[in-house]
Short mmCIF file of N, CA, C and O in Angstrom, two decimals:
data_model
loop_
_atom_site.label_atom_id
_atom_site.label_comp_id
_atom_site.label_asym_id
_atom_site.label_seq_id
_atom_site.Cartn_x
_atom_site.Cartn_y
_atom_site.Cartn_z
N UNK A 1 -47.09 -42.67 -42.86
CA UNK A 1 -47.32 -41.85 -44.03
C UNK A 1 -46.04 -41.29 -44.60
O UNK A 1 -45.71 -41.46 -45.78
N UNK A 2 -45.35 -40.63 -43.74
CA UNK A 2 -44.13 -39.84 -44.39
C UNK A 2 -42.96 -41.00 -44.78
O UNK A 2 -42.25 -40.77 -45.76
N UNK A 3 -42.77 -42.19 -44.06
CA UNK A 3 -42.42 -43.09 -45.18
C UNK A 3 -42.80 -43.28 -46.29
O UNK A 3 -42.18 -42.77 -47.23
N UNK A 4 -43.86 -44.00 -46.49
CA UNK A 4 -44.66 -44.06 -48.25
C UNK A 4 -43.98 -43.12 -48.77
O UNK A 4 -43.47 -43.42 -49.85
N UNK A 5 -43.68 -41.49 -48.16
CA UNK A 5 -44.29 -39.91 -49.30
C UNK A 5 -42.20 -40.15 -49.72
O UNK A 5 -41.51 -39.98 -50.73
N UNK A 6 -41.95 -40.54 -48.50
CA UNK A 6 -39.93 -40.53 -49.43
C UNK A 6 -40.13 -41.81 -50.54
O UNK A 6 -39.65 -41.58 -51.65
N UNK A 7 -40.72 -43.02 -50.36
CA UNK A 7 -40.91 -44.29 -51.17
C UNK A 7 -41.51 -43.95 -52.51
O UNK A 7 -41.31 -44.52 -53.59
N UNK A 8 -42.38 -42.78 -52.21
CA UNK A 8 -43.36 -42.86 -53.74
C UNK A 8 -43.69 -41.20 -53.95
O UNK A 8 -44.79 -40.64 -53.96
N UNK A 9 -42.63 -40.75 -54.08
CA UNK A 9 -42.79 -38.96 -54.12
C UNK A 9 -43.87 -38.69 -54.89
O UNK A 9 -44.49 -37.69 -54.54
N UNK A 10 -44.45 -39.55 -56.27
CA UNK A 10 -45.36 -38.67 -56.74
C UNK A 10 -46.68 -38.94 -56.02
O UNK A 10 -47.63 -38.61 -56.73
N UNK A 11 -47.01 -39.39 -54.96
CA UNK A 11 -48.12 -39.78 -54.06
C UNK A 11 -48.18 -38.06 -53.68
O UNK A 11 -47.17 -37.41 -53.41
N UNK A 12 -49.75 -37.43 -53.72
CA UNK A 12 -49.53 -35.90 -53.21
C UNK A 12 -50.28 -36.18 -52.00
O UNK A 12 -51.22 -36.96 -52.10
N UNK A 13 -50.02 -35.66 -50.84
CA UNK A 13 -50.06 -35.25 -49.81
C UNK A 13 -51.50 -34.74 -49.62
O UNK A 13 -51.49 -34.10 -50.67
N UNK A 14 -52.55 -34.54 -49.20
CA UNK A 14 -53.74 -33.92 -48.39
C UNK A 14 -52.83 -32.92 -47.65
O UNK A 14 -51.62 -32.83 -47.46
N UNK A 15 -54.13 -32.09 -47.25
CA UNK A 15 -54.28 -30.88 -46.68
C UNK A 15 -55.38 -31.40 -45.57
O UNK A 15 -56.27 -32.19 -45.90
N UNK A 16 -55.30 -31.11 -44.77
CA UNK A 16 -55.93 -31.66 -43.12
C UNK A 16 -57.43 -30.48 -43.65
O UNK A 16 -58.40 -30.96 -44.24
N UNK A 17 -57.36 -29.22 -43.36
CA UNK A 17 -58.21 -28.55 -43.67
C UNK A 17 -57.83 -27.12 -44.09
O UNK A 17 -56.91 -26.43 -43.64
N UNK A 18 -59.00 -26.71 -45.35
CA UNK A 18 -58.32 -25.96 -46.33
C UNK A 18 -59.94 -24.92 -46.07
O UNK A 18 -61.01 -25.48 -46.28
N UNK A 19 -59.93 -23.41 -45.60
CA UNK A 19 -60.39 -22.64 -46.25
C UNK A 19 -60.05 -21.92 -47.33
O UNK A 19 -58.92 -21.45 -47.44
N UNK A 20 -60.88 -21.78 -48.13
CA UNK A 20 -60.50 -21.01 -49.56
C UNK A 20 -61.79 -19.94 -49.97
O UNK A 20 -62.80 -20.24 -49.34
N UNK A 21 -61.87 -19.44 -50.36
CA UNK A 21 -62.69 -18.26 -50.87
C UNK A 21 -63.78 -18.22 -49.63
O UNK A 21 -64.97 -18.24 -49.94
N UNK A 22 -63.44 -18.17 -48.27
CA UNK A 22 -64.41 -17.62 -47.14
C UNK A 22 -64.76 -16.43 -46.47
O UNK A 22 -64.16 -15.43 -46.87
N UNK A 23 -65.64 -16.25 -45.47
CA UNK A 23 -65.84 -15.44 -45.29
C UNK A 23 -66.20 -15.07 -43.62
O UNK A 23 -67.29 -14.51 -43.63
N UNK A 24 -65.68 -15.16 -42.16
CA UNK A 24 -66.41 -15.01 -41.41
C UNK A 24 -66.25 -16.40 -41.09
O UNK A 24 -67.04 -17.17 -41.63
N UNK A 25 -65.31 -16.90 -40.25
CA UNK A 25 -65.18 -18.41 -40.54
C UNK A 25 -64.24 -18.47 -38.66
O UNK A 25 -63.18 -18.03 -38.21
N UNK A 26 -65.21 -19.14 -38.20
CA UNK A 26 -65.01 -19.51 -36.72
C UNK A 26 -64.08 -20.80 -37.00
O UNK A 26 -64.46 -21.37 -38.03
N UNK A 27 -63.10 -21.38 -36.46
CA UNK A 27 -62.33 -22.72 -36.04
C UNK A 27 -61.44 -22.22 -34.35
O UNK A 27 -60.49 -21.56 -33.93
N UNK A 28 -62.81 -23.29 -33.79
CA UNK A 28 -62.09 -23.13 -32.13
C UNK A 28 -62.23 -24.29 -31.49
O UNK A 28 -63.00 -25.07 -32.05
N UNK A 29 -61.61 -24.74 -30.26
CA UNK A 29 -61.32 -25.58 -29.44
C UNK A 29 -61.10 -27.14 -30.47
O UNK A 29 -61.75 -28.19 -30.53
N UNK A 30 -60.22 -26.78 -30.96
CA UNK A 30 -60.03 -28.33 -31.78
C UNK A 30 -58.53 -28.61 -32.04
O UNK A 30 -57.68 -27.77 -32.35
N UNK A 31 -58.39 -29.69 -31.90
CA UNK A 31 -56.40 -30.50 -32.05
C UNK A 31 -56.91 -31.17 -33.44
O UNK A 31 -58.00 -31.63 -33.77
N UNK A 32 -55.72 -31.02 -34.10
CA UNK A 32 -55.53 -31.34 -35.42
C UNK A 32 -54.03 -32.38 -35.19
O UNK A 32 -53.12 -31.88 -34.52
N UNK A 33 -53.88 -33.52 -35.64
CA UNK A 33 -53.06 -34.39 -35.22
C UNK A 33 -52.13 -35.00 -36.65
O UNK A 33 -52.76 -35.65 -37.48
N UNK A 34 -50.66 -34.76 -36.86
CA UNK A 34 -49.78 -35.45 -37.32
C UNK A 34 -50.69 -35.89 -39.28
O UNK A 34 -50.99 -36.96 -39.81
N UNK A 35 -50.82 -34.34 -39.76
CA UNK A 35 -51.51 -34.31 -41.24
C UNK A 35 -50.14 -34.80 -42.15
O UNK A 35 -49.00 -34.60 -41.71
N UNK A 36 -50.31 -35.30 -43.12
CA UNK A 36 -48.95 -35.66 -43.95
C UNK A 36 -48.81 -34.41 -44.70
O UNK A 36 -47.86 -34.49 -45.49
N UNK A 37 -49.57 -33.01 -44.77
CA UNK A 37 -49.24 -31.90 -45.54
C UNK A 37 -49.23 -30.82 -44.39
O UNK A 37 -48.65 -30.73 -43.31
N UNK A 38 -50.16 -30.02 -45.14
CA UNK A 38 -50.24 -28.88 -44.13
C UNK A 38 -51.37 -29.28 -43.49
O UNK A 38 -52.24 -30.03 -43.93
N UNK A 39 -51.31 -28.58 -42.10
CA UNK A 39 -52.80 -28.83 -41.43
C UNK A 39 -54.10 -27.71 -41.67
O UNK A 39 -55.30 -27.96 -41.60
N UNK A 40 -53.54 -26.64 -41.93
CA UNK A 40 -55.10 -25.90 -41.96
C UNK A 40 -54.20 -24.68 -43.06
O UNK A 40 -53.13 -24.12 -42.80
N UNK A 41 -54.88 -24.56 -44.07
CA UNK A 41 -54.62 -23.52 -45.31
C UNK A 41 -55.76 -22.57 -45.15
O UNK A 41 -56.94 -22.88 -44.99
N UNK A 42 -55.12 -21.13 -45.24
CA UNK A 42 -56.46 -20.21 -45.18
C UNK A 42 -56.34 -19.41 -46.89
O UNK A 42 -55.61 -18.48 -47.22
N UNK A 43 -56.84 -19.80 -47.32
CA UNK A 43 -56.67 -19.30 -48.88
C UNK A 43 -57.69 -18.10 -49.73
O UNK A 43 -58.81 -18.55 -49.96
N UNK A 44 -57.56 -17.28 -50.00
CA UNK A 44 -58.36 -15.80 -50.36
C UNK A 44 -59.53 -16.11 -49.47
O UNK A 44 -60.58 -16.39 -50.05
N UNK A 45 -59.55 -16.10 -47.65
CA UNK A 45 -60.78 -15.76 -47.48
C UNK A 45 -60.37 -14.26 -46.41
O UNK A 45 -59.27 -13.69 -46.37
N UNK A 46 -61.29 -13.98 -45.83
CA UNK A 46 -61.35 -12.92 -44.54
C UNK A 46 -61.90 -13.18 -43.45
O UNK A 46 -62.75 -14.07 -43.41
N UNK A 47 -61.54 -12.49 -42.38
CA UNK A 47 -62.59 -12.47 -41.02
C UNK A 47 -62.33 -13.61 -40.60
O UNK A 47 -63.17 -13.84 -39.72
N UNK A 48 -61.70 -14.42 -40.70
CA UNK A 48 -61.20 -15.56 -40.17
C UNK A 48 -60.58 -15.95 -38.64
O UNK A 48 -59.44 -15.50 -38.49
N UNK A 49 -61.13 -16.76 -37.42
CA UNK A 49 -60.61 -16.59 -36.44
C UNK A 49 -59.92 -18.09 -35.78
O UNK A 49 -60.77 -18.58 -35.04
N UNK A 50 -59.23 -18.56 -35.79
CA UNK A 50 -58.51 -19.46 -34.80
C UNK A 50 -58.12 -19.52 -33.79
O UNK A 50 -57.06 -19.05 -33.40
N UNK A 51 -59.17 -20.31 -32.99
CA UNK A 51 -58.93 -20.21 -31.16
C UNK A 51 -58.82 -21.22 -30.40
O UNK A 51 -59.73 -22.05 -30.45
N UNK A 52 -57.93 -21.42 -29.66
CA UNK A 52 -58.06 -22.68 -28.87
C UNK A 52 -57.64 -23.70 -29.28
O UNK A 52 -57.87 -24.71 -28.61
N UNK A 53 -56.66 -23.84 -30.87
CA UNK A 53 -56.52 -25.15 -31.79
C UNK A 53 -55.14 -25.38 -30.97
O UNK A 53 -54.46 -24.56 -30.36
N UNK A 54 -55.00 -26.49 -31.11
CA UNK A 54 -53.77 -27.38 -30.90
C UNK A 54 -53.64 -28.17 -32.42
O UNK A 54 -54.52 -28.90 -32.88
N UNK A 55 -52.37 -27.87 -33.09
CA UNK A 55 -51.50 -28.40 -34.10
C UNK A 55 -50.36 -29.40 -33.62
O UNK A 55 -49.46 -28.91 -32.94
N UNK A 56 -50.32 -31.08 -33.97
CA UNK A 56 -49.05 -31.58 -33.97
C UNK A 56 -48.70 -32.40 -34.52
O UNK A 56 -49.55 -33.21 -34.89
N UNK A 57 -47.47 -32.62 -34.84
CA UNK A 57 -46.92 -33.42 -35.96
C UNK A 57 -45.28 -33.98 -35.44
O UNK A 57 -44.61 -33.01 -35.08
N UNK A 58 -44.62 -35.13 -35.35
CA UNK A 58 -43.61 -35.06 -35.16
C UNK A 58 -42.52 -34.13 -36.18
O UNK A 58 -42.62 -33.72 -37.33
N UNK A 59 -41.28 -34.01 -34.98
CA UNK A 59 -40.46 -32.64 -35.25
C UNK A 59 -39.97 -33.41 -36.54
O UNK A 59 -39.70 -32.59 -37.43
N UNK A 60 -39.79 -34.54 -36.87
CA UNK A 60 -38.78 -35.02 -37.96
C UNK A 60 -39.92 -35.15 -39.25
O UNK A 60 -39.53 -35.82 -40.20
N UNK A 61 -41.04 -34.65 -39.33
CA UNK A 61 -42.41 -34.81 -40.14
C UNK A 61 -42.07 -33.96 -41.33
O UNK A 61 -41.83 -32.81 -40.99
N UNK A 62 -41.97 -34.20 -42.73
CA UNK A 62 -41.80 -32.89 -43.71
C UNK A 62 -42.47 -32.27 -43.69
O UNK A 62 -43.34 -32.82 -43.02
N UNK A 63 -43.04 -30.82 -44.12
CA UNK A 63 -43.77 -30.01 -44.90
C UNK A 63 -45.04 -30.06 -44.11
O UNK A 63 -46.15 -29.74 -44.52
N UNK A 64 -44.73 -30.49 -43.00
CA UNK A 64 -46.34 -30.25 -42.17
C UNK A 64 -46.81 -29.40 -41.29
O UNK A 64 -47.21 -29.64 -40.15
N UNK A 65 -46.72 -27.90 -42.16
CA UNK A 65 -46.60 -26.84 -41.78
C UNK A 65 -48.05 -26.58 -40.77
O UNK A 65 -49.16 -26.92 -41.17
N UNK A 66 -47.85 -25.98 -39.55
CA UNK A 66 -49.35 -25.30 -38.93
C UNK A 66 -50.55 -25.34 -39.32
O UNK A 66 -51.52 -26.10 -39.32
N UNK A 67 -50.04 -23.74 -39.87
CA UNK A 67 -51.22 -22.51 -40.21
C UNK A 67 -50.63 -21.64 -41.84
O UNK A 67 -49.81 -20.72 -41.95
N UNK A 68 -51.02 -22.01 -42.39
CA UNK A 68 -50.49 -21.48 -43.90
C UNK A 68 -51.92 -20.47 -44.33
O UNK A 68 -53.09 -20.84 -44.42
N UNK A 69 -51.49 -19.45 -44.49
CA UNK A 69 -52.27 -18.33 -44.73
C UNK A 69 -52.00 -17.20 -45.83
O UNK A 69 -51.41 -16.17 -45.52
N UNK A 70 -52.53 -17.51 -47.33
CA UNK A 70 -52.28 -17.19 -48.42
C UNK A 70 -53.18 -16.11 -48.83
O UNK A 70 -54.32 -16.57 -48.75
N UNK A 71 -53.21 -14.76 -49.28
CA UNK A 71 -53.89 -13.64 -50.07
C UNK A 71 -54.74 -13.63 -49.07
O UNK A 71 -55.84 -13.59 -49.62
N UNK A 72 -54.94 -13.66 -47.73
CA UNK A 72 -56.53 -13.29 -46.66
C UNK A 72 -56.07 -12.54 -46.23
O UNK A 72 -54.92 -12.24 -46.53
N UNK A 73 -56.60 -12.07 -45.55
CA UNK A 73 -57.11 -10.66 -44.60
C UNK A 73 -57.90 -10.68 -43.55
O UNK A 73 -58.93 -11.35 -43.46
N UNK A 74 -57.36 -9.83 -42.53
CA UNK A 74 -58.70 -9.79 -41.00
C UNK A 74 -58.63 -11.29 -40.83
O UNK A 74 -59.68 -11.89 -41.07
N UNK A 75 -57.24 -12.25 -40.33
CA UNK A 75 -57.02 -13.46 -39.69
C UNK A 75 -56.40 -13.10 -38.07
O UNK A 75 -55.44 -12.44 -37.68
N UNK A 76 -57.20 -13.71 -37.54
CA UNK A 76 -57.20 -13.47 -36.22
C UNK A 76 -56.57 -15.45 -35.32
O UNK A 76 -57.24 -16.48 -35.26
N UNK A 77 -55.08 -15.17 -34.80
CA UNK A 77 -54.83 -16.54 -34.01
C UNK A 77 -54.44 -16.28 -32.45
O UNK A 77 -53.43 -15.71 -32.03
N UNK A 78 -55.37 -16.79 -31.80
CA UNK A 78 -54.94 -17.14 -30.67
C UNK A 78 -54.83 -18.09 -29.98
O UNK A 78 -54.96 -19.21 -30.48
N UNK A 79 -54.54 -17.89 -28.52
CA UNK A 79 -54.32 -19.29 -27.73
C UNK A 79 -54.22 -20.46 -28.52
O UNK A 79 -55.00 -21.39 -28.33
N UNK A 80 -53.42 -20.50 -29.31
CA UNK A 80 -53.31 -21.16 -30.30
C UNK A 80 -51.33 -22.07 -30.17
O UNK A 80 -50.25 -21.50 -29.96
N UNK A 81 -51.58 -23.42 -30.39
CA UNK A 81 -50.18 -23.75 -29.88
C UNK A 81 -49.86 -24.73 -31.29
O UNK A 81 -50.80 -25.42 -31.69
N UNK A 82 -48.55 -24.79 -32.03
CA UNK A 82 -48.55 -25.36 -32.95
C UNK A 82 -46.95 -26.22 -32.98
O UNK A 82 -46.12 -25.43 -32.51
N UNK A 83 -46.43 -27.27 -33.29
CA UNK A 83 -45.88 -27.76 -32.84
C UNK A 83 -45.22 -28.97 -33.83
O UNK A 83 -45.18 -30.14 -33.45
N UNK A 84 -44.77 -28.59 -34.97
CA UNK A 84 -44.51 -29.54 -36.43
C UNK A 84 -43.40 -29.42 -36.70
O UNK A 84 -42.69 -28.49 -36.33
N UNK A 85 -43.06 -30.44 -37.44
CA UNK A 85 -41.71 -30.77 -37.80
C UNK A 85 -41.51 -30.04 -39.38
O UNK A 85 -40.36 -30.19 -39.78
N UNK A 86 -42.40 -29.28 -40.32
CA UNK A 86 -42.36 -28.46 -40.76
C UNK A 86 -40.83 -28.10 -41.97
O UNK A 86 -40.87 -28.56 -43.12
N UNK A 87 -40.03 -27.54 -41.64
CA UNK A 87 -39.06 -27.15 -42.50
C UNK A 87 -37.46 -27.67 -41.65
O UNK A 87 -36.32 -27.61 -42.10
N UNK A 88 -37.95 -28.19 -40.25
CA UNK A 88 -36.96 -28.78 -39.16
C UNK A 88 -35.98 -29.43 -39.97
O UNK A 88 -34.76 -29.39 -39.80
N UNK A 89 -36.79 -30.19 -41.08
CA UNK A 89 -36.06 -31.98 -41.53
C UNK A 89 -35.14 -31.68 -42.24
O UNK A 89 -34.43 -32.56 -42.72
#
């Protein structure tokens, strides 16, 4: 993937998984694996909890940030291990 994205920059990228306007929003015991964007966006929601996730992406991976968490509130992360190449490159 991150070949193609240097070959054909205007190709946009996915988002692995995106809350947006939520509310009360369980994500536990789950690995999220090597997203070509970000892996999980939390976007104007609340009450939000992340437990048990495993995030990874190789270290040389662009922009394939974690946990991106925009305008929410009452976000709760634990036991939580994340592991991306992110802003590294």
């Amino acid at each position: 993937w991150w070949v193609l994205r240097e070959m054909h920059a205007s190709i946009l990228a996915p988002v692995l998984v995106k809350v947006e306007e939520c509310k009360n929003v369980l994500i536990k015991d789950v690995n999220f694996y090597n997203s070509p964007f970000y892996h999980i966006v939390l976007a104007r929601s609340s009450y939000v909890e992340l437990s048990e996730v495993y995030i990874s992406a190789p270290i040389d991976s662009k922009n394939t940030d974690g946990i991106n968490i925009i305008a929410s509130h009452h976000i709760k992360v634990e036991k939580t291990t994340v592991e991306t190449g992110d802003d590294n490159c």
